[in-house]
Amino acid sequence: MVKHWQWLFIGLIGNCTSVASETLSTQTAASIELKYPVTASWQIDAVKGSPHSQGEFTDIGNKRALICHLPQLTACLKRLPIPLQKQQVFSSQAIRAAMGYKSAMVLSAIDEHIAGIIVVNPTKDIAEQSGSIGLTTYQLPLPQQAQLTLWHEIGHLHNIRLQNKILPNSLTEYQHEWLADLYLLWRIAQHYSQLDLAWQQFHRRNLALINDSGNLSHWSAPQLQIVLTHYTIEQLQHFIRYDDFIAEVYPLMPIWSSRDMGEFSSLVQRTFGAGVVQPLPGYMFWRQPKLVEVLSPTLEQLMGKDSAQRWLQNQFSTIQ
């Protein structure tokens, strides 16, 4: 018997033309061609379902989640247990209304067998993300982004599963987002022989923030950077179970208050906002070191190291 349900909306909303939303192609974990070789220790927990079925199941601990593509949503929802099908929140009409312009959404259910539903819109698949810094527009290629998005979505349900166990009982929206990207990083380490795709997600989150401070709620780059700089690929592959990985790395993560996040938002707006006509190097100087630390690898990726350093020195008083 279902006791209650919980909405959790996931993905960047592409309201501005230069920031792409979270996307997922119609391919699943079982069918996407790998760019890098699979490590010997990894056994793919492929999405379960027949090629002719509408919707696939994937394991979430001792439960399963149903993955539905928006064009086949009505048929997909028929794979849910009858008690869930009868709930208005799991109706096709309600889900389509809630989906709006989002590219992906999770409905988490407390049920004996079903952890939740992942709904994705395959029409929003993209190959690159764009963002402007000053008068220059930069493009970030996004190979395998469909696979990364699927893992991010699955990560939300795994982290909900671990609340009040390894993770706190109460998590903010921001914590839900960076925890989902930590799951994504763990999956990359288990699935591939290098961390290029984890750095891709890091750069993507930074570029989204640079382009629109409203994307601060998805800015997982600070947390990704901690793991990427503290662990080698071999060390990450040692964590066969996600539960063991998150139990070790969660205490390393910063806990920022709403005031902290507001100050980061203000600094980002003042630095990258469309209406900015001249830099104020001393603005929010106490937040500058952390912002510079996290953004520097992405700026160097986009601009080149020397150009990025000159730009940072012009923008921030804390840069020598």
mmCIF file of C-alpha atoms in Angstrom, residues 1-3 62-64 81 84 109-115:
data_model
loop_
_atom_site.group_PDB
_atom_site.id
_atom_site.type_symbol
_atom_site.label_atom_id
_atom_site.label_comp_id
_atom_site.label_asym_id
_atom_site.label_seq_id
_atom_site.Cartn_x
_atom_site.Cartn_y
_atom_site.Cartn_z
ATOM 1 C CA MET A 1 0.000 0.000 0.000
ATOM 2 C CA VAL A 2 1.349 3.426 -0.921
ATOM 3 C CA LYS A 3 1.593 5.670 2.139
ATOM 4 C CA ASN A 62 15.806 -3.681 -3.206
ATOM 5 C CA LYS A 63 13.189 -1.798 -5.247
ATOM 6 C CA ARG A 64 12.844 -0.752 -8.868
ATOM 7 C CA PRO A 81 1.260 -1.538 -9.919
ATOM 8 C CA LEU A 84 -0.023 3.582 -8.111
ATOM 9 C CA ALA A 109 6.881 6.860 -4.263
ATOM 10 C CA ILE A 110 6.957 5.052 -0.946
ATOM 11 C CA ASP A 111 5.830 1.644 -2.086
ATOM 12 C CA GLU A 112 6.773 -1.933 -1.283
ATOM 13 C CA HIS A 113 8.300 -2.554 -4.718
ATOM 14 C CA ILE A 114 8.528 0.738 -6.650
ATOM 15 C CA ALA A 115 11.001 3.465 -5.669
#
